[in-house]
mmCIF file of C-alpha atoms in Angstrom:
data_model
loop_
_atom_site.group_PDB
_atom_site.id
_atom_site.type_symbol
_atom_site.label_atom_id
_atom_site.label_comp_id
_atom_site.label_asym_id
_atom_site.label_seq_id
_atom_site.Cartn_x
_atom_site.Cartn_y
_atom_site.Cartn_z
ATOM 1 C CA MET V 428 4.464 -19.519 -42.100
ATOM 2 C CA SER V 429 2.518 -17.797 -39.317
ATOM 3 C CA SER V 430 -1.016 -19.104 -38.779
ATOM 4 C CA GLU V 431 -2.246 -15.618 -37.820
ATOM 5 C CA PRO V 432 -1.689 -12.282 -39.536
ATOM 6 C CA ALA V 433 0.588 -9.851 -37.740
ATOM 7 C CA ASP V 434 -1.113 -7.119 -35.748
ATOM 8 C CA PRO V 435 0.436 -3.831 -36.876
ATOM 9 C CA GLU V 436 -0.996 -2.041 -33.829
ATOM 10 C CA PHE V 437 0.537 -4.412 -31.278
ATOM 11 C CA ARG V 438 3.565 -3.110 -29.442
ATOM 12 C CA PRO V 439 4.929 -4.517 -26.197
ATOM 13 C CA HIS V 440 5.303 -2.112 -23.309
ATOM 14 C CA ARG V 441 8.986 -1.154 -23.205
ATOM 15 C CA VAL V 442 10.655 -1.296 -19.783
ATOM 16 C CA VAL V 443 14.117 0.267 -19.576
ATOM 17 C CA VAL V 444 16.201 -0.537 -16.497
ATOM 18 C CA LEU V 445 18.881 2.006 -15.604
ATOM 19 C CA ALA V 446 22.084 0.294 -14.432
ATOM 20 C CA LEU V 447 24.318 2.495 -12.263
ATOM 21 C CA ASP V 448 27.780 1.722 -10.894
ATOM 22 C CA GLY V 449 27.575 -0.097 -7.582
ATOM 23 C CA LEU V 450 24.279 -1.738 -8.529
ATOM 24 C CA LEU V 451 22.980 -4.805 -6.742
ATOM 25 C CA PRO V 452 22.801 -7.683 -9.264
ATOM 26 C CA PHE V 453 19.744 -9.218 -7.621
ATOM 27 C CA GLU V 454 17.730 -6.019 -7.907
ATOM 28 C CA LEU V 455 18.887 -5.455 -11.483
ATOM 29 C CA GLY V 456 17.535 -8.899 -12.343
ATOM 30 C CA ILE V 457 14.096 -8.382 -10.777
ATOM 31 C CA PRO V 458 12.536 -6.388 -13.655
ATOM 32 C CA HIS V 459 13.915 -8.823 -16.223
ATOM 33 C CA ARG V 460 12.522 -11.793 -14.332
ATOM 34 C CA ILE V 461 9.053 -10.320 -13.770
ATOM 35 C CA PHE V 462 8.451 -8.320 -16.947
ATOM 36 C CA GLY V 463 10.240 -10.767 -19.216
ATOM 37 C CA ARG V 464 7.646 -13.493 -18.625
ATOM 38 C CA PRO V 465 4.101 -12.258 -19.413
ATOM 39 C CA LYS V 466 2.613 -13.172 -22.786
ATOM 40 C CA ASP V 467 -0.805 -12.596 -24.305
ATOM 41 C CA ALA V 468 -3.171 -15.291 -25.588
ATOM 42 C CA ARG V 469 -1.282 -15.354 -28.905
ATOM 43 C CA GLY V 470 2.062 -15.958 -27.227
ATOM 44 C CA ARG V 471 3.395 -12.441 -27.743
ATOM 45 C CA HIS V 472 5.495 -10.875 -25.014
ATOM 46 C CA LEU V 473 3.576 -8.108 -23.277
ATOM 47 C CA TYR V 474 6.775 -6.340 -22.274
ATOM 48 C CA GLU V 475 10.160 -5.696 -23.834
ATOM 49 C CA VAL V 476 12.872 -5.263 -21.199
ATOM 50 C CA VAL V 477 16.235 -3.651 -21.905
ATOM 51 C CA THR V 478 19.036 -2.387 -19.685
ATOM 52 C CA CYS V 479 20.966 0.813 -20.239
ATOM 53 C CA SER V 480 23.815 2.729 -18.661
ATOM 54 C CA ILE V 481 24.360 6.465 -18.238
ATOM 55 C CA ARG V 482 27.431 6.084 -20.463
ATOM 56 C CA PRO V 483 28.058 4.509 -23.874
ATOM 57 C CA PRO V 484 27.853 0.685 -23.915
ATOM 58 C CA GLY V 485 30.415 -0.943 -21.666
ATOM 59 C CA PRO V 486 30.947 -2.537 -18.243
ATOM 60 C CA VAL V 487 29.089 -1.347 -15.146
ATOM 61 C CA GLU V 488 30.516 -2.213 -11.747
ATOM 62 C CA THR V 489 28.334 -4.059 -9.248
ATOM 63 C CA ASP V 490 28.568 -4.318 -5.475
ATOM 64 C CA ALA V 491 29.877 -7.864 -5.999
ATOM 65 C CA ASP V 492 33.228 -8.984 -7.424
ATOM 66 C CA PHE V 493 32.177 -8.702 -11.061
ATOM 67 C CA ALA V 494 31.022 -6.149 -13.599
ATOM 68 C CA ILE V 495 28.125 -6.428 -16.054
ATOM 69 C CA GLN V 496 28.456 -5.573 -19.728
ATOM 70 C CA ILE V 497 25.649 -3.170 -20.694
ATOM 71 C CA GLU V 498 24.850 -2.943 -24.394
ATOM 72 C CA ASN V 499 22.730 0.242 -24.380
ATOM 73 C CA GLY V 500 23.622 3.837 -23.620
ATOM 74 C CA PRO V 501 21.362 6.491 -22.074
ATOM 75 C CA GLU V 502 19.583 7.089 -25.392
ATOM 76 C CA ALA V 503 17.523 3.961 -24.616
ATOM 77 C CA LEU V 504 15.702 5.947 -21.929
ATOM 78 C CA ALA V 505 14.009 7.969 -24.666
ATOM 79 C CA THR V 506 12.278 4.809 -25.935
ATOM 80 C CA ALA V 507 10.861 3.739 -22.552
ATOM 81 C CA ASP V 508 7.244 3.420 -21.504
ATOM 82 C CA THR V 509 8.507 2.586 -18.007
ATOM 83 C CA VAL V 510 11.908 3.408 -16.493
ATOM 84 C CA ILE V 511 13.056 1.450 -13.438
ATOM 85 C CA VAL V 512 16.005 2.547 -11.284
ATOM 86 C CA PRO V 513 17.312 -0.307 -9.086
ATOM 87 C CA ALA V 514 19.473 0.214 -6.010
ATOM 88 C CA SER V 515 23.111 1.245 -6.105
ATOM 89 C CA TYR V 516 25.709 1.519 -3.351
ATOM 90 C CA GLU V 517 27.775 4.097 -5.256
ATOM 91 C CA LEU V 518 25.388 7.019 -5.691
ATOM 92 C CA GLY V 519 27.939 9.487 -4.321
ATOM 93 C CA PRO V 520 26.590 13.061 -4.273
ATOM 94 C CA VAL V 521 23.078 11.810 -5.049
ATOM 95 C CA PHE V 522 22.941 9.961 -1.733
ATOM 96 C CA GLU V 523 25.152 12.325 0.270
ATOM 97 C CA GLN V 524 24.023 15.776 -0.903
ATOM 98 C CA GLY V 525 20.878 15.046 -2.903
ATOM 99 C CA VAL V 526 22.285 16.360 -6.189
ATOM 100 C CA LEU V 527 22.755 14.673 -9.554
ATOM 101 C CA THR V 528 26.108 14.387 -11.260
ATOM 102 C CA ASP V 529 26.253 16.076 -14.658
ATOM 103 C CA GLU V 530 26.525 12.665 -16.305
ATOM 104 C CA LEU V 531 23.452 11.301 -14.560
ATOM 105 C CA ALA V 532 21.433 14.468 -15.190
ATOM 106 C CA ALA V 533 22.269 14.291 -18.893
ATOM 107 C CA ALA V 534 21.133 10.670 -19.014
ATOM 108 C CA LEU V 535 17.830 11.364 -17.258
ATOM 109 C CA ALA V 536 17.123 14.196 -19.684
ATOM 110 C CA HIS V 537 16.386 11.520 -22.311
ATOM 111 C CA ILE V 538 13.247 10.414 -20.421
ATOM 112 C CA ARG V 539 10.092 11.560 -22.187
ATOM 113 C CA PRO V 540 7.284 13.346 -20.309
ATOM 114 C CA GLY V 541 4.568 10.875 -19.318
ATOM 115 C CA THR V 542 6.953 7.940 -18.881
ATOM 116 C CA ARG V 543 6.090 5.764 -15.888
ATOM 117 C CA LEU V 544 8.929 5.849 -13.346
ATOM 118 C CA ALA V 545 9.769 3.304 -10.659
ATOM 119 C CA SER V 546 12.574 2.756 -8.181
ATOM 120 C CA ILE V 547 13.758 -0.163 -6.099
ATOM 121 C CA CYS V 548 15.377 0.553 -2.731
ATOM 122 C CA THR V 549 17.941 3.394 -2.949
ATOM 123 C CA GLY V 550 17.123 3.997 -6.607
ATOM 124 C CA VAL V 551 14.563 6.437 -5.185
ATOM 125 C CA PHE V 552 17.383 8.895 -4.451
ATOM 126 C CA VAL V 553 17.941 9.287 -8.200
ATOM 127 C CA LEU V 554 14.274 10.111 -8.819
ATOM 128 C CA ALA V 555 14.261 12.450 -5.824
ATOM 129 C CA ALA V 556 17.402 14.322 -6.867
ATOM 130 C CA ALA V 557 15.897 14.792 -10.324
ATOM 131 C CA GLY V 558 12.875 16.500 -8.755
ATOM 132 C CA TYR V 559 10.317 13.895 -9.780
ATOM 133 C CA LEU V 560 9.136 13.266 -6.214
ATOM 134 C CA ASP V 561 8.603 16.790 -4.878
ATOM 135 C CA GLY V 562 5.244 16.938 -3.119
ATOM 136 C CA ARG V 563 4.630 13.218 -3.579
ATOM 137 C CA PRO V 564 4.724 10.124 -1.352
ATOM 138 C CA ALA V 565 7.691 7.765 -1.613
ATOM 139 C CA THR V 566 9.461 4.994 0.241
ATOM 140 C CA THR V 567 12.799 3.208 0.282
ATOM 141 C CA HIS V 568 14.628 0.681 2.452
ATOM 142 C CA TRP V 569 13.752 1.432 6.059
ATOM 143 C CA ALA V 570 17.415 2.041 6.944
ATOM 144 C CA GLU V 571 17.600 4.919 4.436
ATOM 145 C CA THR V 572 14.255 6.666 4.970
ATOM 146 C CA ASP V 573 15.676 9.222 7.416
ATOM 147 C CA GLN V 574 18.355 10.187 4.899
ATOM 148 C CA LEU V 575 15.765 10.471 2.140
ATOM 149 C CA GLN V 576 13.579 12.751 4.255
ATOM 150 C CA ARG V 577 16.539 14.868 5.388
ATOM 151 C CA LEU V 578 17.805 15.478 1.863
ATOM 152 C CA PHE V 579 14.381 15.928 0.295
ATOM 153 C CA PRO V 580 11.974 17.544 2.793
ATOM 154 C CA LYS V 581 9.383 18.134 0.054
ATOM 155 C CA ILE V 582 8.807 14.377 -0.224
ATOM 156 C CA ASP V 583 6.238 12.616 1.968
ATOM 157 C CA VAL V 584 8.458 9.708 3.030
ATOM 158 C CA ASP V 585 6.697 6.635 4.436
ATOM 159 C CA PRO V 586 9.201 4.293 6.135
ATOM 160 C CA ASN V 587 6.712 1.548 6.887
ATOM 161 C CA VAL V 588 5.348 0.305 3.568
ATOM 162 C CA LEU V 589 6.673 -2.157 0.987
ATOM 163 C CA PHE V 590 5.890 0.083 -1.944
ATOM 164 C CA ILE V 591 3.905 3.142 -2.945
ATOM 165 C CA ASP V 592 1.931 3.473 -6.174
ATOM 166 C CA ASP V 593 1.386 7.152 -6.904
ATOM 167 C CA GLY V 594 0.139 6.646 -10.432
ATOM 168 C CA ASP V 595 2.964 7.500 -12.809
ATOM 169 C CA ILE V 596 5.667 7.131 -10.138
ATOM 170 C CA LEU V 597 6.149 4.046 -7.981
ATOM 171 C CA THR V 598 8.764 3.480 -5.279
ATOM 172 C CA SER V 599 9.609 0.408 -3.229
ATOM 173 C CA ALA V 600 11.531 -0.648 -0.172
ATOM 174 C CA GLY V 601 14.624 -2.815 -0.424
ATOM 175 C CA VAL V 602 15.475 -6.094 -2.084
ATOM 176 C CA ALA V 603 12.436 -8.423 -2.206
ATOM 177 C CA ALA V 604 10.018 -5.483 -2.105
ATOM 178 C CA GLY V 605 11.174 -4.873 -5.669
ATOM 179 C CA LEU V 606 9.516 -8.163 -6.604
ATOM 180 C CA ASP V 607 6.291 -6.977 -4.998
ATOM 181 C CA LEU V 608 6.498 -3.682 -6.862
ATOM 182 C CA CYS V 609 7.088 -5.266 -10.274
ATOM 183 C CA LEU V 610 4.333 -7.843 -9.748
ATOM 184 C CA HIS V 611 2.047 -4.988 -8.728
ATOM 185 C CA MET V 612 2.792 -3.173 -11.979
ATOM 186 C CA VAL V 613 2.011 -6.321 -13.987
ATOM 187 C CA ARG V 614 -1.210 -6.692 -11.986
ATOM 188 C CA ARG V 615 -2.066 -3.066 -12.669
ATOM 189 C CA ASP V 616 -1.351 -3.420 -16.380
ATOM 190 C CA HIS V 617 -2.820 -6.849 -17.094
ATOM 191 C CA GLY V 618 -4.775 -8.067 -14.084
ATOM 192 C CA THR V 619 -4.414 -10.503 -11.219
ATOM 193 C CA ALA V 620 -4.429 -13.704 -13.263
ATOM 194 C CA VAL V 621 -1.361 -12.693 -15.279
ATOM 195 C CA ALA V 622 0.518 -11.452 -12.201
ATOM 196 C CA ASN V 623 -0.317 -14.577 -10.208
ATOM 197 C CA GLU V 624 0.992 -16.821 -12.971
ATOM 198 C CA ILE V 625 4.280 -14.916 -13.022
ATOM 199 C CA ALA V 626 4.501 -15.167 -9.223
ATOM 200 C CA ARG V 627 3.851 -18.912 -9.375
ATOM 201 C CA ARG V 628 6.606 -19.451 -11.928
ATOM 202 C CA THR V 629 8.962 -17.246 -9.940
ATOM 203 C CA VAL V 630 8.057 -19.106 -6.713
ATOM 204 C CA VAL V 631 7.201 -15.965 -4.748
ATOM 205 C CA PRO V 632 3.999 -14.912 -2.945
ATOM 206 C CA PRO V 633 1.504 -13.686 -5.555
ATOM 207 C CA HIS V 634 0.544 -10.574 -3.653
ATOM 208 C CA ARG V 635 1.944 -8.671 -0.721
ATOM 209 C CA ASP V 636 0.051 -5.406 -0.484
ATOM 210 C CA GLY V 637 2.092 -2.232 -0.662
ATOM 211 C CA GLY V 638 0.795 -1.167 2.737
ATOM 212 C CA GLN V 639 2.281 -4.219 4.428
ATOM 213 C CA ALA V 640 4.985 -3.167 6.863
ATOM 214 C CA GLN V 641 8.679 -3.405 6.134
ATOM 215 C CA TYR V 642 10.796 -5.258 8.655
ATOM 216 C CA ILE V 643 12.128 -2.577 10.980
ATOM 217 C CA GLN V 644 14.351 -3.275 13.955
ATOM 218 C CA ARG V 645 12.151 -2.939 17.014
ATOM 219 C CA PRO V 646 11.658 -4.927 20.209
ATOM 220 C CA LEU V 647 10.037 -8.260 19.449
ATOM 221 C CA PRO V 648 6.673 -9.069 21.057
ATOM 222 C CA GLU V 649 6.904 -11.306 24.073
ATOM 223 C CA PRO V 650 6.689 -14.871 22.730
ATOM 224 C CA GLN V 651 4.022 -15.876 25.196
ATOM 225 C CA LEU V 652 1.661 -13.150 23.973
ATOM 226 C CA ALA V 653 -1.012 -14.062 21.455
ATOM 227 C CA THR V 654 -0.817 -12.722 17.902
ATOM 228 C CA THR V 655 -3.558 -11.428 15.629
ATOM 229 C CA THR V 656 -3.207 -14.217 13.078
ATOM 230 C CA GLY V 657 -6.377 -15.976 14.172
ATOM 231 C CA ALA V 658 -8.438 -12.808 13.974
ATOM 232 C CA ARG V 659 -7.186 -12.101 10.468
ATOM 233 C CA ALA V 660 -8.059 -15.599 9.313
ATOM 234 C CA TRP V 661 -11.473 -15.274 10.954
ATOM 235 C CA ALA V 662 -12.137 -11.982 9.167
ATOM 236 C CA LEU V 663 -10.988 -13.282 5.777
ATOM 237 C CA GLY V 664 -13.516 -16.077 6.048
ATOM 238 C CA ARG V 665 -16.424 -13.652 6.408
ATOM 239 C CA LEU V 666 -15.515 -10.579 4.400
ATOM 240 C CA HIS V 667 -19.050 -10.582 2.994
ATOM 241 C CA GLU V 668 -20.424 -9.884 6.478
ATOM 242 C CA PRO V 669 -20.274 -6.729 8.623
ATOM 243 C CA ILE V 670 -17.192 -7.076 10.850
ATOM 244 C CA GLN V 671 -16.822 -5.110 14.055
ATOM 245 C CA LEU V 672 -13.469 -4.303 15.591
ATOM 246 C CA ARG V 673 -14.638 -5.671 18.925
ATOM 247 C CA ASP V 674 -15.459 -9.001 17.260
ATOM 248 C CA MET V 675 -11.953 -9.262 15.795
ATOM 249 C CA ALA V 676 -10.465 -8.459 19.191
ATOM 250 C CA ALA V 677 -12.659 -11.120 20.789
ATOM 251 C CA GLN V 678 -11.123 -13.778 18.538
ATOM 252 C CA GLU V 679 -7.830 -13.200 20.364
ATOM 253 C CA SER V 680 -9.419 -12.571 23.780
ATOM 254 C CA MET V 681 -8.029 -9.044 23.822
ATOM 255 C CA SER V 682 -9.458 -5.651 24.562
ATOM 256 C CA VAL V 683 -10.044 -3.455 21.524
ATOM 257 C CA ARG V 684 -7.212 -1.163 22.577
ATOM 258 C CA THR V 685 -4.691 -3.981 23.050
ATOM 259 C CA PHE V 686 -5.769 -5.715 19.853
ATOM 260 C CA THR V 687 -5.446 -2.530 17.802
ATOM 261 C CA ARG V 688 -1.953 -1.865 19.162
ATOM 262 C CA ARG V 689 -0.830 -5.463 18.598
ATOM 263 C CA PHE V 690 -2.350 -5.493 15.110
ATOM 264 C CA ARG V 691 -0.397 -2.369 14.114
ATOM 265 C CA GLU V 692 2.819 -3.871 15.482
ATOM 266 C CA GLU V 693 2.387 -7.067 13.474
ATOM 267 C CA VAL V 694 0.779 -5.855 10.234
ATOM 268 C CA GLY V 695 1.857 -2.230 10.001
ATOM 269 C CA VAL V 696 -1.620 -0.762 9.486
ATOM 270 C CA SER V 697 -4.776 -0.482 11.576
ATOM 271 C CA PRO V 698 -7.386 -3.282 11.546
ATOM 272 C CA GLY V 699 -9.719 -1.005 9.594
ATOM 273 C CA GLN V 700 -7.122 -0.242 6.933
ATOM 274 C CA TRP V 701 -6.214 -3.908 6.606
ATOM 275 C CA LEU V 702 -9.851 -4.956 6.324
ATOM 276 C CA THR V 703 -10.466 -2.419 3.583
ATOM 277 C CA GLN V 704 -7.386 -3.669 1.729
ATOM 278 C CA GLN V 705 -8.720 -7.229 1.846
ATOM 279 C CA ARG V 706 -12.165 -6.139 0.654
ATOM 280 C CA VAL V 707 -10.666 -4.206 -2.235
ATOM 281 C CA GLU V 708 -8.626 -7.270 -3.196
ATOM 282 C CA ARG V 709 -11.718 -9.497 -2.973
ATOM 283 C CA ALA V 710 -13.626 -7.056 -5.177
ATOM 284 C CA ARG V 711 -10.779 -6.959 -7.704
ATOM 285 C CA HIS V 712 -10.698 -10.741 -7.879
ATOM 286 C CA LEU V 713 -14.460 -11.015 -8.367
ATOM 287 C CA LEU V 714 -14.548 -8.265 -10.981
ATOM 288 C CA GLU V 715 -11.807 -10.011 -12.938
ATOM 289 C CA THR V 716 -12.938 -13.615 -12.670
ATOM 290 C CA THR V 717 -16.753 -13.639 -12.394
ATOM 291 C CA ASP V 718 -19.813 -12.235 -14.141
ATOM 292 C CA LEU V 719 -21.396 -11.072 -10.887
ATOM 293 C CA SER V 720 -23.042 -7.670 -11.101
ATOM 294 C CA VAL V 721 -21.361 -4.716 -9.415
ATOM 295 C CA ASP V 722 -24.024 -4.841 -6.692
ATOM 296 C CA GLN V 723 -23.325 -8.542 -6.094
ATOM 297 C CA VAL V 724 -19.571 -7.975 -5.984
ATOM 298 C CA ALA V 725 -20.090 -5.199 -3.443
ATOM 299 C CA GLN V 726 -22.090 -7.585 -1.250
ATOM 300 C CA GLU V 727 -19.600 -10.450 -1.577
ATOM 301 C CA ALA V 728 -16.654 -8.180 -0.781
ATOM 302 C CA GLY V 729 -18.408 -6.740 2.265
ATOM 303 C CA PHE V 730 -18.853 -3.163 1.109
ATOM 304 C CA GLY V 731 -22.624 -3.403 1.483
ATOM 305 C CA THR V 732 -23.484 -1.110 -1.412
ATOM 306 C CA ALA V 733 -22.138 -0.510 -4.891
ATOM 307 C CA GLN V 734 -21.643 3.149 -4.005
ATOM 308 C CA SER V 735 -19.414 2.288 -1.049
ATOM 309 C CA MET V 736 -17.338 -0.092 -3.170
ATOM 310 C CA ARG V 737 -17.103 2.475 -5.947
ATOM 311 C CA GLN V 738 -15.735 5.079 -3.530
ATOM 312 C CA HIS V 739 -13.108 2.706 -2.134
ATOM 313 C CA LEU V 740 -11.942 1.450 -5.530
ATOM 314 C CA GLN V 741 -11.798 5.000 -6.835
ATOM 315 C CA THR V 742 -9.669 6.017 -3.842
ATOM 316 C CA VAL V 743 -7.309 3.033 -3.876
ATOM 317 C CA LEU V 744 -7.133 2.135 -7.573
ATOM 318 C CA GLY V 745 -8.195 5.330 -9.289
ATOM 319 C CA VAL V 746 -10.932 3.617 -11.331
ATOM 320 C CA THR V 747 -14.585 2.641 -10.971
ATOM 321 C CA PRO V 748 -15.611 -1.032 -10.669
ATOM 322 C CA THR V 749 -17.040 -1.022 -14.190
ATOM 323 C CA ALA V 750 -13.901 0.515 -15.665
ATOM 324 C CA TYR V 751 -11.709 -1.926 -13.732
ATOM 325 C CA ARG V 752 -13.650 -4.932 -15.005
ATOM 326 C CA ARG V 753 -13.563 -3.691 -18.573
ATOM 327 C CA THR V 754 -9.819 -3.063 -18.496
ATOM 328 C CA PHE V 755 -8.505 -5.876 -16.314
ATOM 329 C CA ARG V 756 -10.768 -8.847 -16.975
ATOM 330 C CA ALA V 757 -8.612 -11.928 -16.411
ATOM 331 C CA GLY V 758 -7.401 -13.781 -19.466
ATOM 332 C CA GLU V 759 -7.668 -10.867 -21.857
ATOM 333 C CA GLY V 760 -4.052 -10.295 -22.927
ATOM 334 C CA ARG V 761 -3.090 -6.811 -24.001
ATOM 335 C CA GLY V 762 0.011 -5.106 -25.272
ATOM 336 C CA GLY V 763 0.998 -1.503 -24.867
ATOM 337 C CA GLY V 764 1.189 0.896 -22.007
ATOM 338 C CA SER V 765 0.043 1.172 -18.444
ATOM 339 C CA THR V 766 -3.363 2.166 -17.194
ATOM 340 C CA GLY V 767 -2.485 5.068 -14.993
ATOM 341 C CA SER V 768 -4.010 3.600 -11.845
ATOM 342 C CA SER V 769 -3.065 5.485 -8.744
ATOM 343 C CA GLY V 770 -3.234 5.131 -4.998
ATOM 344 C CA HIS V 771 -0.986 4.872 -1.983
ATOM 345 C CA TYR V 772 -1.251 1.242 -1.028
ATOM 346 C CA GLY V 773 -1.703 1.724 2.666
ATOM 347 C CA GLY V 774 -5.442 1.163 2.629
ATOM 348 C CA VAL V 775 -8.362 3.413 3.495
ATOM 349 C CA GLY V 776 -11.595 3.234 5.401
ATOM 350 C CA ALA V 777 -12.611 1.696 8.698
ATOM 351 C CA VAL V 778 -14.043 -1.488 10.131
ATOM 352 C CA ARG V 779 -17.712 -1.687 9.292
#
């Protein structure tokens, strides 16, 4: 007999993963691995993860030498709070001409308005062909970004980032960036503590910011040249202090111009954008795990004033510090849907 009465209002957030022919098994497994783990304080799963096909239940071919038996047809999409489209190597006219097949269009028609949508790697072509991404930012594997932009000129394609969170639609680069995207969604829904625990159990880094650069083939820096690693470590140790760009450059004995160029090559964003990202993350951590006032958090994170921190969190996360703390306080398990946070995770602001 249960020691606690059932909560009739509790409902796990339902994640439906769309399996297409030619799918990559690793990327299909990412949502199940990440969303299948989180539980609330009462041991209840925070998410329910199911897989569906665009056809009646049956086998779906993979890019490997085996097929996967899928037990749900496209009707499952109508029950989703979040729909995730992993990569496929057999998208046919979707990838080549930017148009949906009749079968795929009929399947996507089951998705309810307001459903959160996400793609991993080339899954973005499905969302784009369906018209979900017109006028919005998106990313995919760096090798396919030119094709995405050519087929869908209305999309603001960013080839450099790991993932983009645009509120109700999220897109990621290839393969392991799907892990970052799914962990980000857990972090957005239930806070850093829950996401970090999932990352620890999955043995992956707990947080790679969406604005971190993808690996793109480009000439490697000369090995004898210094990197910006020391400057980044130096800055992280004094986020609560004003940090000047010239001081970061001095840590590597570089001119500001050389340091800024090298920093962009290695990190993918400017020093100012990176510093703001780190301060936002420090503020998030403090808001979740401490009882410091908003003014104190602003000081500790290096924003100087609560107003400055409020502006940055509103821009990056779409919420105020007070609202973030109330919703995402670590250790407070919740069921149900997403929060609707938004923001292109490339960072904002400048070095103070």
